PDB file of C-alpha atoms in Angstrom:
ATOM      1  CA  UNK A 108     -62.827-114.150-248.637  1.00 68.00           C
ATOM      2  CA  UNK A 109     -61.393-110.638-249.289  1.00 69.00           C
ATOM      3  CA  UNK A 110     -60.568-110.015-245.328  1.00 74.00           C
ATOM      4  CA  UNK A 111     -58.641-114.011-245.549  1.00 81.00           C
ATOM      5  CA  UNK A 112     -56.789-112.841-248.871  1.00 78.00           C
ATOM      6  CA  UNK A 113     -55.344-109.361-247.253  1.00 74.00           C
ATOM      7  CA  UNK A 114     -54.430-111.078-244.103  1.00 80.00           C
ATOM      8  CA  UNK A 115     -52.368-113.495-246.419  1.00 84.00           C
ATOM      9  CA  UNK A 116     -50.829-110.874-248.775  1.00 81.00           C
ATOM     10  CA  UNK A 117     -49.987-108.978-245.545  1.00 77.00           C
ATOM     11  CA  UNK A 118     -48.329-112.184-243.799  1.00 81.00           C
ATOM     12  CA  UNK A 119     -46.240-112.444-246.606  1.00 84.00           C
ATOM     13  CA  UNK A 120     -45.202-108.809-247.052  1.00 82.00           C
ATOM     14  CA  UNK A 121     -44.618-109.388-242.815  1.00 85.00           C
ATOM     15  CA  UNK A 122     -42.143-112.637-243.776  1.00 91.00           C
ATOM     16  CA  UNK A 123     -40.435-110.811-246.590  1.00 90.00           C
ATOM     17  CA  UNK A 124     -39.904-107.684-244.582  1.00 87.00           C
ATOM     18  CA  UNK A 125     -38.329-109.916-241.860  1.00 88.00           C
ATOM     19  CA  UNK A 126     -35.813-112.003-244.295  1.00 93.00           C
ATOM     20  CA  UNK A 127     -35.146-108.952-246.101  1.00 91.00           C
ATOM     21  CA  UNK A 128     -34.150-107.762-242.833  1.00 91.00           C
ATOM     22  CA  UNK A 129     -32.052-110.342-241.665  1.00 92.00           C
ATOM     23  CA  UNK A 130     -29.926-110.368-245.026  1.00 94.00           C
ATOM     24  CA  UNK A 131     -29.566-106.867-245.006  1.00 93.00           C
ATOM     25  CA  UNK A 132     -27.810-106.392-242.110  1.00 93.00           C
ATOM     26  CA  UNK A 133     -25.764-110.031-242.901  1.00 92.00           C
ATOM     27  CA  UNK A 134     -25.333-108.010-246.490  1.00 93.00           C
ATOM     28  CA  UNK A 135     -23.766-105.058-244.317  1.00 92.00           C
ATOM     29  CA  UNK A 136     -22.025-107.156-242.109  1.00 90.00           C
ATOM     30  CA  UNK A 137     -20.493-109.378-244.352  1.00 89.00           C
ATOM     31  CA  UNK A 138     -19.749-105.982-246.604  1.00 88.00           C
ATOM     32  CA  UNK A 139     -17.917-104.562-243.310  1.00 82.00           C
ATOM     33  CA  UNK A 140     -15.783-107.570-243.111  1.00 76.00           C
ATOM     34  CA  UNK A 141     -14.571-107.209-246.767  1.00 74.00           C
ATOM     35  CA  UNK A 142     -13.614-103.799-246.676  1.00 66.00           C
ATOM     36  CA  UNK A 143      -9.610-102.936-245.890  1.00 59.00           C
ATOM     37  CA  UNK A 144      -8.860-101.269-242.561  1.00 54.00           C
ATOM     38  CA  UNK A 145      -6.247 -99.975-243.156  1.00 47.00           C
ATOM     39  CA  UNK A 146      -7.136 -97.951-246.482  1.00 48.00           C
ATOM     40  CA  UNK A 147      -9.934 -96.092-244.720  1.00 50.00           C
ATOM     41  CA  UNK A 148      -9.444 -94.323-241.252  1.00 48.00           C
ATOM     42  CA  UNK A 149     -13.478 -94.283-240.318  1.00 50.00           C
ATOM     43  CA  UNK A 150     -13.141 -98.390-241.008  1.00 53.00           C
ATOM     44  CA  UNK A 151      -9.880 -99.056-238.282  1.00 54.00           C
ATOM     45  CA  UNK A 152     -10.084-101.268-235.615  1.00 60.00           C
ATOM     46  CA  UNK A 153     -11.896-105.198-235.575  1.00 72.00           C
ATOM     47  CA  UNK A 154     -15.296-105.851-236.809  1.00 79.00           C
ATOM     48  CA  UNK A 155     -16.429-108.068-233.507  1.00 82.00           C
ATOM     49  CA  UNK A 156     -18.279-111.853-234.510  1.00 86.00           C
ATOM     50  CA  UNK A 157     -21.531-111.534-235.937  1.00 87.00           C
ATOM     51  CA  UNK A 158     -23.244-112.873-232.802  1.00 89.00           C
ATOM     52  CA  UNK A 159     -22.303-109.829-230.927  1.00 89.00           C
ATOM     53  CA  UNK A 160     -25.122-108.498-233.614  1.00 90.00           C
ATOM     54  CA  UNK A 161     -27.792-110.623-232.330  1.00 91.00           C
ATOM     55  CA  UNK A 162     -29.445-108.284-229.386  1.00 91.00           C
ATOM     56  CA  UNK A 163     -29.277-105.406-232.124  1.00 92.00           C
ATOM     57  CA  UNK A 164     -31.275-107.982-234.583  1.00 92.00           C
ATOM     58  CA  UNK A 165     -33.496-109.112-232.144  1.00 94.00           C
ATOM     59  CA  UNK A 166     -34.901-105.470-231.632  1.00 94.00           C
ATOM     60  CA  UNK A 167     -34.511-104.816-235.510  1.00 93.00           C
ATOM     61  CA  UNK A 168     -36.588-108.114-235.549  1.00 93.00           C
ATOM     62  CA  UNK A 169     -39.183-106.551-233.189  1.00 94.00           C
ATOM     63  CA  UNK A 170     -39.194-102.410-233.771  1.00 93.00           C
ATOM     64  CA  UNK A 171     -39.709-103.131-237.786  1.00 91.00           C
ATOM     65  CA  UNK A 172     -42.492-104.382-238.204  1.00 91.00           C
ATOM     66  CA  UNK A 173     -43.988-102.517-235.433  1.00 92.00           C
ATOM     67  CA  UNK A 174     -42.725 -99.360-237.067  1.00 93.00           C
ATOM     68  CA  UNK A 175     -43.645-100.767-240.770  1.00 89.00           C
ATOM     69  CA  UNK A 176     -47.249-101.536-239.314  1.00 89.00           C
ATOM     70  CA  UNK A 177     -48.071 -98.271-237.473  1.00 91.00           C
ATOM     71  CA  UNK A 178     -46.889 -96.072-240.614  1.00 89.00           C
ATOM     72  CA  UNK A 179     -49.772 -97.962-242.436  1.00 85.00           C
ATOM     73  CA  UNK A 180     -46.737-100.252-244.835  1.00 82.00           C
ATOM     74  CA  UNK A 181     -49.526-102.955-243.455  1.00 79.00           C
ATOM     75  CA  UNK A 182     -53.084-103.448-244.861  1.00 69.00           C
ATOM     76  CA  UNK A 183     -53.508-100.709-247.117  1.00 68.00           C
ATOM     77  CA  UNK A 184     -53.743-101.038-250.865  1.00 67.00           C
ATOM     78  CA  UNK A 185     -53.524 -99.291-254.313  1.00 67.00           C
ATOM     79  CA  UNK A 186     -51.313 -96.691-253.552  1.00 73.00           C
ATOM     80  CA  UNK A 187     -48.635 -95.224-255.983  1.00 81.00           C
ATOM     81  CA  UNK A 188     -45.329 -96.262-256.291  1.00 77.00           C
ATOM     82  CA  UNK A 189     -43.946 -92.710-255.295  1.00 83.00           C
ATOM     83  CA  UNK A 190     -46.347 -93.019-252.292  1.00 83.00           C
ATOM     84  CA  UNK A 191     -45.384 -96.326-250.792  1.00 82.00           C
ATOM     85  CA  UNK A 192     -41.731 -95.398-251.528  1.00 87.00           C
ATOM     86  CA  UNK A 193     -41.807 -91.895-249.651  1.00 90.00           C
ATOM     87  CA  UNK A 194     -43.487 -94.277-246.345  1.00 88.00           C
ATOM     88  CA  UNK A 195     -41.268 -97.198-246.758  1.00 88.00           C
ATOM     89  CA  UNK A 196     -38.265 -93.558-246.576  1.00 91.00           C
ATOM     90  CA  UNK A 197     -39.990 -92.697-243.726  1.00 92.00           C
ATOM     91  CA  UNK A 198     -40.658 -96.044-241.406  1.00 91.00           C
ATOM     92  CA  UNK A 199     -36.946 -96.515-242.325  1.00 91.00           C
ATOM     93  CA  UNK A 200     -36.051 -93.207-241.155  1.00 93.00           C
ATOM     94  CA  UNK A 201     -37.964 -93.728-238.348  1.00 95.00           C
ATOM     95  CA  UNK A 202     -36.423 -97.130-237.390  1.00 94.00           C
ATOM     96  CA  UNK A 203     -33.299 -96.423-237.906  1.00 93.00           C
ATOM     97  CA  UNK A 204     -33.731 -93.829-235.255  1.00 95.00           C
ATOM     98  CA  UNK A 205     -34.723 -95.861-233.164  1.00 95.00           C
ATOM     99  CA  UNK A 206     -32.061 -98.395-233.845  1.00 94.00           C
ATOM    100  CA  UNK A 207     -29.388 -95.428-233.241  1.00 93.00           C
ATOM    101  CA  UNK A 208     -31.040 -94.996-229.978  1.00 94.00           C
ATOM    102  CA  UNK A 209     -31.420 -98.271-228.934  1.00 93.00           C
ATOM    103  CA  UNK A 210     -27.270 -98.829-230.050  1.00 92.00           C
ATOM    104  CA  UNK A 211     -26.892 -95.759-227.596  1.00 92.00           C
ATOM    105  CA  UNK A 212     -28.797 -96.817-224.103  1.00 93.00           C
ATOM    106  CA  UNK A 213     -27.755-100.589-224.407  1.00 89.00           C
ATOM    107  CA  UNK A 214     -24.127 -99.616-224.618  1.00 87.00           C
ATOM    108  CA  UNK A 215     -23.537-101.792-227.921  1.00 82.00           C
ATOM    109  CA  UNK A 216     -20.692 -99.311-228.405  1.00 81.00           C
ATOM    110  CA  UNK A 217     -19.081-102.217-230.226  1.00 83.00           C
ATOM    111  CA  UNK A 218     -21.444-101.961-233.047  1.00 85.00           C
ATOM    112  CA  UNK A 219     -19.201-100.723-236.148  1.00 83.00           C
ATOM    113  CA  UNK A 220     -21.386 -97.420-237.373  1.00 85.00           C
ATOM    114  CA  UNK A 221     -20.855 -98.307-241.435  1.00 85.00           C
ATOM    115  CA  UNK A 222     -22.307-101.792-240.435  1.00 89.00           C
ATOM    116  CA  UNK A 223     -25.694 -99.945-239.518  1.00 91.00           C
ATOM    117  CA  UNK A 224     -25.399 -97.165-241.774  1.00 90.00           C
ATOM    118  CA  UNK A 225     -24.819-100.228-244.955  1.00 90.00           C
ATOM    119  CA  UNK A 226     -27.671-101.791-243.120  1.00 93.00           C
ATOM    120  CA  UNK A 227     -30.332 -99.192-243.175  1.00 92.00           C
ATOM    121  CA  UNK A 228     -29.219 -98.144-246.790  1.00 91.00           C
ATOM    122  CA  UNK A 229     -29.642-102.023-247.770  1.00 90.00           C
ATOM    123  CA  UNK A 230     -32.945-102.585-245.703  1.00 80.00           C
TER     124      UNK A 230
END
């Protein structure tokens, strides 16, 4: 009964983690497209359609929770609020990385930096 209730409570930090995900980089996105050009040098040039984002969310969709689950954000209970914080920091950290790095090989040089910089400070 206790093992059935973690997996639950786990599933739905999982689904959470995932949505949060998805609007956080829309959040960014959409934040991106708002912004003037022409007021800030670092923001020139076209934001590209939102689908162009997709390959970058699918591996957000796929490194998170991977990420999230091997820092222990998964299954473990009753810690601290300045402990969980200081590991959800750190899996974020960590992803973001690997985001940066992913952005780099795959040649998604058309991915606008203060979109994924809004992102990870949003997610």
């Amino acid at each position: 009964m206790i093992a059935e209730r973690a997996r639950l409570i786990n599933g739905a930090y999982l689904i959470s983690d995932v949505l949060g995900t998805v609007l956080a980089l829309a959040f960014a996105y959409t934040l991106r497209g708002f912004l003037p050009g022409d007021s800030m040098p670092f923001l020139s040039g076209s934001l590209p359609p939102f689908a162009w984002y997709l390959p970058v969310l699918v591996f957000i969709l796929l490194v998170w929770p991977l990420v999230f689950y091997a820092l222990g954000l998964y299954g473990r209970q009753g810690r601290t609020l300045n402990s969980e914080t200081s590991v959800i920091l750190v899996a974020v950290g960590v992803a973001g990385l690997l985001l940066i790095a992913f952005i780099f090989t795959a040649r998604q040089n058309f991915i606008s930096r203060p979109v994924i910089v809004a992102f990870l400070l949003a997610g």
